[in-house]
Amino acid sequence: MNPIITGLLLAGAVSLFVITMSGRVGVLLAMKKENRLDHIPYRVAQLVRFGLGQKRMVDPEEFTPGLFHIFIYAAFMVLAVRTVMLFVMGFSSTALDVLTDLSHPAWDAAPPLLGLYKVYLLVKDIVAALALAGVAYFVWTRWKVKPDRMSQSWEAYLILGFIAGLMITEFMFGGSHMVAAHAAAQQVPMGATQVPAAPAAMVWWEPITSLTGLAMMPLGATAAHVLGVAGFFIHLTIILAFLNFLPLGKHFHIITGLPNVFFQRTHSTGKLSTPNLEKEEFGAATVKDLTWKNGLDLYSCTECGRCQTHCPTYITGKPLTHKGVNQDLKHWIWEHERWVEEGYNPHGAKEPLPEIVGSALKAETVWACTSCGWCEQACPVFIENVPRLIDMRRYQVQVKAEFPPEIQRVFEGMERQGNPWGLGQDRRDEWAEDLALPTWGDGGEYEYLFFVGCAGSYDDKQKKVSRALVKIMREAGVSFATLSKQEMCNGDSARRMGNEYLYQTLAKTNVESWNAMGVKAVITQCPHCFNTIKNEYPEFGGEYRVINHTQLINELLKDKRIKLSSVMNAGTKLTYHDPCYLGRHNGVYDAPREVLNAIPGLEVVEMQRSKREGFCCGAGGGRMWMEEHIGTRINHNRMNEAALTLKHAEDPNTPFPDAADKKKPGMVGDYKEPGGKGIVAVACPFCSTMLNDAKNDTAREQIQIKDITELVADSMEVSNKGGTVSPSPVVNAKPE
């Protein structure tokens, strides 16, 4: 085409891109170091599955937009090769002739290569056409549908225009060469007999380009050539403009998304990092205290809003959306790049880098998170939102001593009495004073340590669950013992409220004690205990087989070690609330449901937001101990949904919001009527407390909140042999 114009375009655009990217990369290099080059085979597999394969894009709740996004993504991947070809054509007339004329003699020497090239052109045409369909879908979605999760912006329309322009100019360029080839074929040599002009024909390897060429045919060869040349340079200009626009907005993820998927964490989302307190790693004060992966997360946020659809803080009007946090931090960093790189303001007084809380984010934003994990479950590029906020809390608690005042007594209770209520340590085993439970270390041999937990020991409602679980285990002959008065809090709430020092003190004390006693397996009835002991205690040498009570009961049922024969009222409607730290963070969805379905007479119905889309009760992330002062209460939203679910089970004519309606997420939580009668089954003491409070607050006396353990114990046939112990079952404690 024109090497000079092509060269000038390329040199200018690449120079601008390098200048912009030097600042973006400089920020990452200035941030805290972190090793993300471990477990390479796993990372490669995840990159193939979720990066190149785009698996999360077609999650059920967003299947249609995800599919159209994949169309556009596929076009970008395929046309990347074509773009390289176009630049080569811009510099070389020979390459232009060979790559646009498949009858060129150069192809005669390599028939297989010609066949491969034709297949590529076919794929290129198909994906480009699908990309145009994707553009049309997203323009319609933004213009007419306007789903709640999508922010309206001129940038989105500009990018969609860029994408459409790339596809259209590609078809124009190819079509113009078909017109030229047809015109050349119609020329009759001097002296030859005149024959009728042959009609233009489509070729199978470029069907859409052929249609474009047929449409351009009436313009004539000269006009078609002009359009083709224009299409060629417009295409290159769009590519280079697009390249320079990417680091300036949300479409930066086109560059950073795949690396971000590769560098994702390799462990459960329920596991937080363990800072070295001896090296004074007290959390994130400034953006330089965030890791380079945190920075890459910010660059990779597509602002798609999937993190909002089931986010309890967003749905109930709290000052936190993870999309918003990512935008605020990203734009603050971009506006202060040199400041971040140098550690102090390079202009004027050279003041030090300001703290995140107070400059980029508000304190109430940092403290609003329930750590439910939905944002990370939904994110297509695996942005790690929760650990970043917890790191900010760590600094606020351990250095600034600035935190919600109501959690001061919680910290004091854990420090002085080993439980967040601050109740006497000598009262820890009162719940079992008439049960004659064995104590670990009393000389007996036991397979499981039953870690009762603070709620199971002190909370009146949860004490009943503890006793019910003992009843079940004794009936099944499970070999277990408790720590009695020696048990202490596992520290989950302290860690997630930012008091890392208190958490580590409790964790190290527990691990040292348990290891000295020879503990190998632990049964928990609280998902927060389960998650902490299973995922976080190994950091301190606590390697145990950890089993949640729903998993244990499910295995006992499968092994026929307990038998269920009756339920309080046959036909009772029941719906199950998934605890975030059991389900989303640890993948335990099936065991609780299998247990409930095994109870005779119960009719189990699912809430609209269930399993991986389950909605938080509002207690996680230490929010159990904090007041909700802003927006509506999260537990009320969930109770409203449960009431509507039970009512709809009674009367299917009861209006039920469409789960596919994305204009206003969480509408099932807006239900204000009394609702149906029945049971809300739980498997977490925090969920039990929050939903019981919500039940009372919303005057829904016809609904019962019951732990799965209580339901099983009430339905179980009792033939206890006086507490004899037989070998315990092998419990599968892996995610389901």
XYZ file of C-alpha atoms in Angstrom:
736
model
C 0.000 0.000 0.000
C 2.079 2.959 1.261
C 5.102 2.177 3.446
C 5.621 5.807 4.455
C 2.085 6.368 5.728
C 2.034 2.935 7.367
C 5.392 3.577 9.030
C 4.407 7.015 10.319
C 1.146 5.685 11.755
C 2.908 2.798 13.444
C 5.827 4.826 14.830
C 3.625 7.590 16.215
C 1.099 5.257 17.810
C 3.677 2.915 19.341
C 5.609 5.865 20.780
C 2.499 7.221 22.486
C 1.643 3.763 23.763
C 5.098 3.260 25.255
C 4.916 6.637 27.023
C 1.522 5.811 28.551
C 2.468 2.269 29.499
C 5.720 3.348 31.129
C 3.674 5.148 33.773
C 1.266 2.238 34.214
C 4.085 -0.293 34.547
C 6.083 2.058 36.780
C 3.245 2.053 39.300
C 3.166 -1.757 39.407
C 6.922 -1.874 39.944
C 6.616 0.607 42.811
C 4.001 -1.507 44.607
C 4.725 -4.299 47.072
C 6.378 -7.440 45.737
C 4.479 -10.737 45.724
C 5.336 -14.164 44.355
C 2.806 -15.274 41.780
C 5.026 -17.642 39.832
C 4.306 -20.771 41.846
C 2.053 -23.653 40.710
C 2.758 -22.961 37.036
C 0.842 -26.009 35.651
C -2.251 -24.960 37.609
C -1.954 -21.378 36.401
C -1.597 -22.457 32.792
C -4.640 -24.710 33.105
C -6.683 -21.857 34.598
C -5.517 -19.513 31.852
C -6.655 -21.964 29.202
C -9.969 -22.633 30.931
C -10.978 -19.163 32.099
C -8.773 -16.841 30.059
C -8.598 -18.283 26.584
C -11.703 -20.421 27.156
C -13.743 -17.584 28.742
C -15.625 -20.073 30.961
C -16.879 -17.534 33.489
C -18.319 -15.335 30.776
C -21.116 -17.851 30.222
C -22.054 -18.419 33.856
C -25.819 -19.098 34.025
C -26.854 -15.695 35.382
C -25.138 -13.849 32.512
C -25.143 -16.433 29.733
C -26.470 -14.313 26.860
C -24.246 -11.241 27.296
C -21.358 -13.586 28.022
C -21.911 -15.437 24.764
C -21.948 -12.222 22.727
C -18.828 -11.068 24.542
C -17.134 -14.305 23.500
C -18.057 -13.513 19.887
C -16.193 -10.214 20.151
C -13.305 -11.784 22.054
C -12.934 -14.502 19.402
C -12.875 -11.871 16.668
C -10.096 -9.995 18.439
C -8.034 -13.155 18.838
C -8.493 -14.234 15.210
C -8.137 -10.772 13.694
C -4.921 -10.162 15.637
C -3.214 -12.342 13.015
C -5.003 -10.469 10.253
C -3.861 -7.147 11.687
C -0.252 -8.263 11.471
C -0.894 -9.243 7.845
C -2.347 -5.813 7.093
C 0.697 -4.029 8.484
C 2.931 -6.288 6.413
C 0.805 -5.440 3.344
C 1.227 -1.759 4.176
C 4.998 -2.102 3.890
C 5.206 -4.672 1.079
C 3.377 -4.631 -2.241
C 4.446 -8.232 -2.811
C 2.792 -9.317 0.443
C -0.284 -7.346 -0.595
C -0.482 -9.180 -3.917
C 0.083 -12.630 -2.432
C -2.274 -12.296 0.534
C -5.153 -10.773 -1.443
C -4.888 -12.892 -4.614
C -5.129 -16.602 -3.882
C -4.428 -17.374 -7.562
C -0.997 -15.757 -7.272
C 1.821 -18.048 -8.508
C 3.492 -17.884 -5.085
C 0.793 -20.190 -3.714
C 1.519 -22.886 -6.321
C 4.548 -24.051 -4.370
C 2.625 -24.569 -1.124
C -0.862 -26.039 -1.677
C -1.245 -27.141 1.998
C -0.394 -23.639 3.158
C -2.967 -22.213 0.742
C -5.591 -24.594 2.142
C -4.732 -23.565 5.684
C -4.926 -19.886 4.718
C -8.370 -20.410 3.192
C -9.587 -22.048 6.395
C -8.203 -19.100 8.364
C -10.024 -16.638 6.092
C -13.254 -18.578 6.586
C -12.890 -18.468 10.374
C -11.969 -14.792 10.169
C -15.113 -13.976 8.205
C -17.382 -15.900 10.563
C -16.012 -14.439 13.790
C -16.001 -10.922 12.350
C -19.682 -11.288 11.468
C -20.434 -12.644 14.950
C -18.532 -9.707 16.441
C -20.829 -7.315 14.568
C -23.777 -9.203 16.039
C -22.163 -8.766 19.463
C -21.754 -5.040 18.905
C -25.405 -4.720 17.894
C -26.472 -6.678 20.992
C -24.456 -4.525 23.389
C -25.583 -1.266 21.777
C -29.187 -2.420 22.185
C -28.544 -3.581 25.731
C -26.976 -0.291 26.794
C -29.406 1.902 24.900
C -32.707 0.156 25.575
C -32.382 -2.551 28.249
C -30.016 -0.613 30.534
C -29.257 -3.393 33.049
C -28.494 -2.154 36.513
C -24.962 -3.515 36.589
C -23.865 -1.545 33.514
C -22.747 2.061 33.920
C -23.741 4.270 31.021
C -20.685 5.932 29.462
C -19.535 7.407 26.190
C -16.461 5.173 26.373
C -18.547 2.038 25.894
C -20.156 3.383 22.722
C -16.792 4.579 21.406
C -15.245 1.149 21.904
C -18.230 -0.565 20.318
C -17.812 1.825 17.394
C -14.132 0.936 17.149
C -14.953 -2.770 17.102
C -17.656 -2.372 14.469
C -15.317 -0.195 12.413
C -12.602 -2.854 12.460
C -14.956 -5.537 11.223
C -16.591 -3.385 8.534
C -13.286 -2.060 7.165
C -11.930 -5.612 7.026
C -14.892 -6.610 4.846
C -14.495 -3.443 2.714
C -10.815 -4.115 2.111
C -11.377 -7.728 1.086
C -14.458 -6.858 -0.964
C -12.586 -4.223 -2.982
C -10.029 -6.812 -4.068
C -12.806 -9.144 -5.190
C -14.242 -6.330 -7.312
C -10.802 -5.679 -8.778
C -10.251 -9.379 -9.482
C -13.647 -9.639 -11.180
C -12.943 -6.555 -13.311
C -9.571 -7.951 -14.378
C -11.182 -11.251 -15.360
C -13.648 -9.446 -17.633
C -10.967 -7.692 -19.716
C -10.834 -9.149 -23.244
C -7.446 -9.148 -25.051
C -7.238 -7.309 -28.417
C -8.311 -9.527 -31.336
C -10.106 -12.006 -29.108
C -13.748 -12.845 -29.647
C -16.053 -10.827 -27.348
C -17.834 -13.022 -24.792
C -20.532 -12.115 -22.235
C -19.143 -10.988 -18.848
C -19.228 -13.747 -16.254
C -21.239 -12.946 -13.130
C -19.314 -12.278 -9.930
C -19.146 -15.330 -7.688
C -18.886 -15.959 -3.961
C -15.995 -17.967 -2.582
C -16.509 -20.369 0.289
C -13.471 -19.221 2.252
C -14.681 -15.606 2.564
C -18.491 -15.683 2.480
C -19.156 -12.340 4.200
C -16.338 -10.610 2.350
C -17.791 -12.015 -0.895
C -21.192 -10.559 -0.081
C -19.514 -7.218 0.615
C -17.740 -7.442 -2.748
C -21.015 -8.197 -4.526
C -22.578 -5.171 -2.856
C -19.659 -2.990 -4.036
C -19.785 -4.335 -7.600
C -22.183 -1.658 -8.945
C -19.744 1.069 -7.828
C -17.163 -0.042 -10.352
C -13.538 -1.033 -9.903
C -12.163 2.480 -9.363
C -14.634 3.479 -6.637
C -14.313 0.076 -5.003
C -10.516 0.465 -4.974
C -10.806 3.872 -3.299
C -13.113 2.395 -0.665
C -10.706 -0.513 -0.180
C -7.710 1.767 0.355
C -9.757 3.931 2.712
C -10.904 0.834 4.585
C -7.292 -0.360 4.862
C -5.964 2.843 6.443
C -9.063 3.398 8.566
C -8.617 -0.132 9.891
C -4.974 0.510 10.813
C -5.843 3.885 12.334
C -8.596 2.359 14.456
C -6.236 -0.398 15.624
C -3.581 2.117 16.660
C -6.082 4.519 18.234
C -7.646 1.573 20.069
C -4.198 0.506 21.284
C -3.557 3.943 22.782
C -7.025 4.225 24.252
C -6.814 0.895 26.105
C -4.554 2.081 28.979
C -6.824 5.092 29.551
C -10.072 3.332 30.458
C -11.862 0.171 31.416
C -10.825 -1.637 28.257
C -7.309 -1.880 29.624
C -8.434 -5.419 30.477
C -7.861 -6.361 26.843
C -4.142 -6.083 27.667
C -4.134 -7.095 31.337
C -7.036 -9.564 31.586
C -5.225 -12.717 30.487
C -2.177 -12.039 32.708
C -4.529 -11.369 35.607
C -6.203 -14.744 35.109
C -2.795 -16.422 34.991
C -1.642 -14.716 38.205
C -4.808 -15.566 40.165
C -4.393 -17.045 43.635
C -4.104 -20.791 43.752
C -6.039 -21.429 46.959
C -9.570 -21.070 48.304
C -11.103 -17.602 48.281
C -11.713 -18.138 51.990
C -7.983 -17.967 52.740
C -6.378 -14.601 53.472
C -2.693 -13.817 53.272
C -0.616 -13.995 56.427
C 1.511 -10.864 56.908
C 4.778 -11.015 58.803
C 4.060 -8.921 61.888
C 7.670 -9.148 63.019
C 8.618 -7.253 59.861
C 5.923 -4.693 60.695
C 3.603 -5.683 57.874
C 0.556 -4.055 59.409
C -1.668 -3.700 56.364
C -2.152 -1.248 53.514
C -1.740 2.408 54.427
C -0.974 3.811 50.971
C -1.319 2.361 47.496
C 2.358 1.394 47.627
C 1.443 -1.044 50.400
C -0.815 -2.871 47.964
C 0.848 -5.583 45.911
C 1.556 -5.390 42.202
C -1.172 -8.013 41.755
C -3.622 -5.649 43.466
C -2.567 -3.032 40.923
C -3.021 -5.464 38.051
C -6.488 -6.227 39.450
C -7.372 -2.547 39.212
C -6.123 -2.335 35.642
C -8.121 -5.449 34.739
C -11.511 -4.328 36.063
C -13.855 -4.262 33.079
C -16.529 -2.372 35.053
C -18.977 -5.009 33.825
C -20.815 -4.853 37.162
C -21.221 -8.605 37.582
C -19.848 -8.124 41.098
C -22.940 -6.067 41.945
C -25.746 -8.450 41.011
C -25.769 -10.355 44.322
C -23.518 -8.092 46.390
C -25.244 -7.592 49.761
C -23.789 -4.122 50.292
C -24.801 -2.869 46.856
C -28.276 -4.387 46.951
C -29.028 -2.824 50.348
C -27.636 0.624 49.637
C -24.294 0.545 51.436
C -21.414 2.781 50.278
C -19.557 -0.114 48.685
C -19.526 -1.602 45.241
C -16.375 -3.402 44.272
C -16.632 -1.971 40.778
C -16.730 1.482 42.355
C -13.772 0.737 44.624
C -11.758 -0.456 41.636
C -12.598 2.672 39.665
C -11.823 5.013 42.540
C -8.463 3.402 43.304
C -7.480 3.056 39.658
C -8.245 6.635 38.725
C -6.582 7.972 41.875
C -3.426 6.042 41.000
C -3.491 7.184 37.386
C -3.836 10.807 38.465
C -0.842 10.428 40.828
C 1.442 8.090 38.903
C 4.693 9.934 39.576
C 3.675 10.417 43.190
C 3.176 6.658 43.576
C 6.415 5.809 41.777
C 8.545 8.206 43.832
C 6.711 7.766 47.145
C 6.086 11.469 47.631
C 4.546 14.340 45.706
C 7.105 15.436 43.103
C 5.440 18.828 42.822
C 5.781 21.582 45.410
C 6.144 20.555 49.053
C 6.984 16.917 48.340
C 4.546 15.642 50.952
C 4.452 11.866 51.466
C 1.940 9.651 49.718
C -1.481 10.013 51.405
C -3.267 7.103 53.023
C -5.842 5.242 50.948
C -8.619 5.770 53.481
C -9.368 9.452 53.381
C -7.968 10.113 49.918
C -9.118 7.443 47.471
C -11.720 5.699 49.647
C -13.969 6.538 52.594
C -13.737 4.585 55.846
C -17.372 3.445 55.656
C -16.629 1.874 52.272
C -13.795 -0.229 53.683
C -15.863 -1.382 56.668
C -19.040 -2.239 54.737
C -17.823 -5.505 53.170
C -19.242 -8.791 54.488
C -16.523 -10.798 52.676
C -19.243 -13.010 51.175
C -17.090 -13.555 48.074
C -19.759 -13.017 45.415
C -17.665 -10.340 43.698
C -14.785 -12.769 43.292
C -17.046 -15.654 42.243
C -18.599 -13.513 39.516
C -15.507 -11.712 38.195
C -14.452 -13.021 34.759
C -10.832 -11.922 35.303
C -10.447 -13.107 38.926
C -10.037 -9.761 40.663
C -9.300 -10.252 44.364
C -11.417 -7.599 46.050
C -11.838 -8.890 49.610
C -8.168 -9.375 50.612
C -7.388 -5.816 49.523
C -10.106 -4.380 51.784
C -9.037 -6.596 54.693
C -5.489 -5.287 54.295
C -6.819 -1.739 54.580
C -8.723 -2.727 57.735
C -5.531 -4.172 59.195
C -3.833 -0.813 58.960
C -6.844 1.032 60.360
C -7.000 -1.295 63.386
C -3.375 -2.045 64.156
C -1.782 1.322 63.388
C -4.487 3.972 63.378
C -6.764 2.360 65.995
C -9.689 3.695 63.985
C -12.562 1.264 63.630
C -16.301 0.971 64.406
C -16.539 1.467 68.180
C -18.801 -1.531 68.775
C -16.043 -3.996 67.881
C -13.772 -2.817 70.686
C -15.603 -5.055 73.154
C -15.324 -7.950 70.694
C -11.553 -7.606 70.570
C -11.407 -7.356 74.351
C -13.580 -10.440 74.769
C -11.313 -12.491 72.510
C -8.178 -11.231 74.239
C -9.355 -11.787 77.807
C -11.807 -14.695 77.644
C -11.121 -16.356 74.296
C -14.557 -15.541 72.839
C -16.138 -12.465 71.206
C -18.888 -12.167 73.830
C -16.358 -11.819 76.618
C -18.160 -14.440 78.713
C -16.159 -16.392 81.252
C -13.851 -19.089 79.948
C -14.988 -21.292 82.831
C -18.512 -21.272 81.355
C -17.444 -22.611 77.983
C -18.636 -26.166 78.628
C -21.870 -25.351 80.473
C -23.862 -26.308 77.377
C -22.755 -29.939 77.895
C -22.626 -30.204 81.678
C -25.152 -33.110 81.750
C -23.799 -34.941 78.692
C -20.641 -36.417 80.214
C -18.640 -35.713 77.086
C -15.105 -37.041 76.770
C -12.346 -34.427 76.861
C -9.340 -34.617 74.572
C -6.325 -35.523 76.648
C -8.228 -37.462 79.332
C -6.381 -40.644 78.454
C -8.816 -41.914 75.816
C -8.154 -42.403 72.110
C -10.376 -40.299 69.841
C -10.522 -39.828 66.097
C -12.135 -36.415 65.926
C -11.801 -33.218 67.882
C -15.271 -31.685 68.032
C -14.472 -27.967 67.892
C -17.700 -26.571 69.349
C -16.909 -22.925 68.619
C -17.817 -19.795 70.518
C -21.427 -19.638 69.334
C -21.930 -23.351 69.991
C -20.644 -22.854 73.523
C -22.224 -19.549 74.543
C -25.167 -18.670 72.289
C -28.425 -20.120 73.620
C -29.792 -20.989 70.173
C -26.556 -22.586 69.035
C -26.174 -24.603 72.228
C -29.184 -26.612 71.039
C -27.345 -27.299 67.787
C -24.278 -28.471 69.706
C -26.390 -30.864 71.747
C -28.200 -32.107 68.637
C -24.874 -32.824 66.926
C -23.661 -34.749 69.983
C -26.885 -36.782 69.874
C -26.296 -37.639 66.213
C -22.635 -38.524 66.654
C -23.356 -40.730 69.654
C -26.128 -42.522 67.798
C -23.723 -43.146 64.901
C -20.883 -44.190 67.179
C -18.506 -41.429 66.073
C -15.269 -41.319 68.061
C -14.943 -37.722 69.256
C -13.955 -35.539 72.186
C -14.087 -31.821 72.952
C -11.581 -29.452 74.530
C -14.106 -28.511 77.218
C -12.950 -25.365 79.068
C -9.644 -25.341 77.189
C -11.255 -24.428 73.851
C -10.608 -20.916 72.540
C -11.907 -18.864 69.622
C -10.333 -19.713 66.262
C -9.914 -15.985 65.498
C -11.888 -15.679 62.241
C -13.712 -12.485 63.173
C -10.570 -10.837 64.543
C -8.722 -11.419 61.261
C -11.541 -10.182 59.058
C -12.033 -7.105 61.227
C -8.376 -6.271 60.726
C -6.910 -7.337 64.074
C -4.276 -9.588 62.570
C -2.152 -9.621 65.716
C -5.042 -10.994 67.795
C -5.890 -13.553 65.122
C -2.331 -14.832 64.875
C -2.057 -15.055 68.655
C -5.192 -17.210 68.832
C -4.257 -19.312 65.808
C -0.726 -20.062 67.028
C -1.973 -20.920 70.518
C -4.588 -23.315 69.137
C -2.238 -24.996 66.690
C 0.514 -25.490 69.254
C -1.969 -26.949 71.710
C -3.709 -29.234 69.217
C -0.467 -30.493 67.711
C 0.866 -31.289 71.171
C -2.300 -33.300 71.854
C -2.025 -35.196 68.562
C -5.173 -33.830 66.899
C -5.502 -35.078 63.318
C -9.138 -34.427 62.380
C -11.577 -31.691 63.411
C -15.371 -31.515 63.220
C -16.911 -28.028 63.158
C -20.492 -26.781 63.189
C -19.619 -23.248 62.095
C -18.506 -22.512 58.515
C -16.266 -19.711 59.768
C -14.446 -22.132 62.077
C -14.384 -24.673 59.235
C -12.848 -22.201 56.781
C -10.257 -20.818 59.185
C -9.040 -24.172 60.506
C -9.103 -25.821 57.070
C -7.613 -23.045 54.937
C -5.681 -20.720 57.230
C -4.307 -22.802 60.114
C -1.903 -24.698 57.803
C 0.089 -21.430 57.597
C 0.961 -22.012 61.269
C 1.568 -25.754 61.040
C -2.021 -26.817 61.682
C -2.551 -29.546 59.085
C -5.850 -31.223 59.964
C -8.613 -33.054 58.162
C -11.461 -30.608 58.737
C -15.080 -31.694 58.339
C -18.180 -29.552 58.468
C -21.138 -30.983 60.359
C -23.319 -31.145 57.223
C -20.667 -33.244 55.469
C -20.405 -35.526 58.493
C -24.173 -36.029 58.774
C -24.445 -36.677 55.044
C -21.823 -39.412 55.221
C -23.467 -40.946 58.290
C -26.722 -41.125 56.352
C -25.066 -42.649 53.299
C -23.342 -45.237 55.469
C -26.695 -45.964 57.172
C -25.204 -45.245 60.575
C -28.226 -43.120 61.408
C -31.788 -43.530 60.202
C -34.391 -40.821 59.713
C -38.007 -41.827 60.007
C -40.228 -38.932 60.987
C -40.648 -35.209 60.664
C -42.739 -32.853 62.767
C -45.373 -32.116 60.092
C -45.451 -34.009 56.813
C -45.512 -31.669 53.815
C -43.723 -28.871 55.641
C -42.173 -26.402 53.200
C -38.482 -25.738 53.747
C -35.915 -23.564 52.023
C -32.174 -23.647 52.625
C -29.929 -20.631 53.095
C -26.354 -21.206 51.877
C -23.694 -19.903 54.285
C -21.081 -17.985 52.288
C -18.149 -19.555 54.108
C -19.444 -23.069 53.541
C -20.741 -22.714 50.005
C -19.065 -20.001 48.018
C -15.685 -20.033 49.771
C -15.402 -23.815 50.147
C -17.700 -25.321 47.529
C -19.942 -27.296 49.919
C -23.370 -27.078 48.283
C -24.586 -30.643 47.872
C -24.075 -32.172 51.324
C -26.581 -29.915 53.148
C -29.183 -30.437 50.448
C -28.730 -34.192 50.411
C -29.266 -34.249 54.170
C -32.437 -32.144 53.918
C -33.824 -34.276 51.094
C -33.285 -37.369 53.249
C -35.606 -36.075 55.996
C -39.043 -37.657 55.509
C -41.965 -35.357 54.880
C -40.077 -32.154 54.079
C -40.680 -30.366 50.789
C -37.430 -28.572 49.961
C -37.733 -25.503 47.708
C -34.847 -23.359 46.533
C -34.593 -19.624 46.888
C -33.942 -17.681 43.704
C -30.508 -16.722 45.008
C -29.005 -20.046 46.012
C -25.844 -22.136 45.717
C -23.125 -20.122 43.941
C -25.571 -17.216 43.630
C -26.574 -17.383 47.283
C -27.195 -14.125 49.126
C -25.278 -13.252 52.291
C -26.995 -12.982 55.682
C -24.867 -9.922 56.465
C -22.703 -11.372 59.251
C -19.458 -12.237 57.466
C -16.300 -10.167 57.472
C -16.867 -9.365 61.143
C -20.142 -7.601 60.311
C -21.800 -9.933 62.835
C -20.467 -7.589 65.512
C -21.146 -4.252 63.793
C -24.296 -2.214 63.406
C -25.835 -1.399 60.035
C -26.353 2.350 59.985
C -26.690 2.858 56.222
C -29.306 1.524 53.798
C -31.613 -1.388 54.529
C -30.545 -4.365 56.628
C -28.995 -7.238 54.701
C -30.640 -9.890 56.861
C -34.062 -8.315 56.212
C -33.470 -8.594 52.468
C -32.660 -12.276 52.807
C -35.599 -12.986 55.118
C -37.918 -11.243 52.668
C -36.721 -13.618 49.961
C -37.199 -16.647 52.192
C -40.745 -15.540 53.065
C -41.582 -15.032 49.385
C -40.073 -18.416 48.478
C -42.213 -20.227 51.054
C -45.305 -18.285 49.983
C -44.705 -19.097 46.338
C -44.320 -22.783 47.291
C -47.750 -22.610 48.961
C -49.365 -20.635 46.171
C -47.610 -20.656 42.779
C -49.827 -17.751 41.705
C -47.933 -15.482 44.085
C -45.985 -13.022 41.885
C -42.310 -13.886 41.798
C -39.697 -11.569 40.240
C -38.040 -12.882 37.102
C -34.472 -13.947 37.855
C -33.510 -13.015 34.295
C -34.554 -9.382 34.791
C -31.273 -7.534 35.249
C -32.710 -4.024 35.473
C -33.016 -4.201 39.251
C -31.183 -7.055 40.972
C -32.347 -8.337 44.334
C -36.047 -7.714 43.777
C -36.883 -10.927 45.624
C -35.560 -9.180 48.717
C -38.102 -6.367 48.418
C -41.052 -8.573 49.409
C -42.918 -7.039 52.376
C -45.878 -9.388 52.902
C -45.941 -11.957 55.746
C -45.106 -14.751 53.327
C -45.692 -18.469 53.634
C -45.303 -20.822 56.538
C -42.392 -23.171 56.834
C -38.768 -23.538 57.787
C -35.609 -21.733 56.757
C -32.790 -24.231 57.235
C -29.357 -22.911 58.114
C -25.925 -24.421 58.675
C -24.141 -21.539 60.381
C -24.575 -19.891 63.800
C -24.056 -16.423 62.318
C -26.747 -17.050 59.696
C -29.031 -18.410 62.427
C -28.634 -15.268 64.513
C -29.084 -12.879 61.596
C -32.141 -14.628 60.170
C -33.760 -15.046 63.580
C -33.293 -11.326 64.170
C -34.735 -10.567 60.733
C -37.675 -12.879 61.363
C -38.494 -11.021 64.578
C -37.897 -7.584 63.066
C -40.236 -8.312 60.151
C -42.883 -10.051 62.320
C -42.820 -13.393 60.515
C -43.683 -15.680 63.405
C -44.968 -18.353 61.018
C -41.418 -19.047 59.851
C -38.980 -21.180 61.858
C -35.212 -20.874 61.619
C -33.654 -24.296 62.184
C -30.140 -25.637 61.835
C -29.920 -28.755 59.687
C -28.543 -30.587 62.717
C -31.684 -29.904 64.744
C -33.906 -31.154 61.935
C -31.907 -34.364 61.630
C -31.828 -34.956 65.391
C -35.608 -34.470 65.619
C -36.196 -36.919 62.764
C -33.613 -39.513 63.799
C -34.524 -42.899 65.197
C -32.717 -43.309 68.519
C -31.309 -46.664 69.477
C -28.290 -45.350 71.352
C -26.239 -48.027 72.945
C -25.156 -45.802 75.808
C -22.560 -43.877 73.862
C -20.486 -46.805 72.595
C -18.004 -45.841 69.939
C -17.280 -47.684 66.732
C -14.860 -46.784 63.924
C -15.858 -43.547 62.262
C -16.677 -43.156 58.590
C -14.227 -41.723 56.110
C -15.722 -38.348 55.320
C -15.194 -36.679 51.975
C -14.414 -33.101 52.955
C -13.510 -31.892 49.484
C -15.531 -29.151 47.706
C -18.528 -30.507 45.839
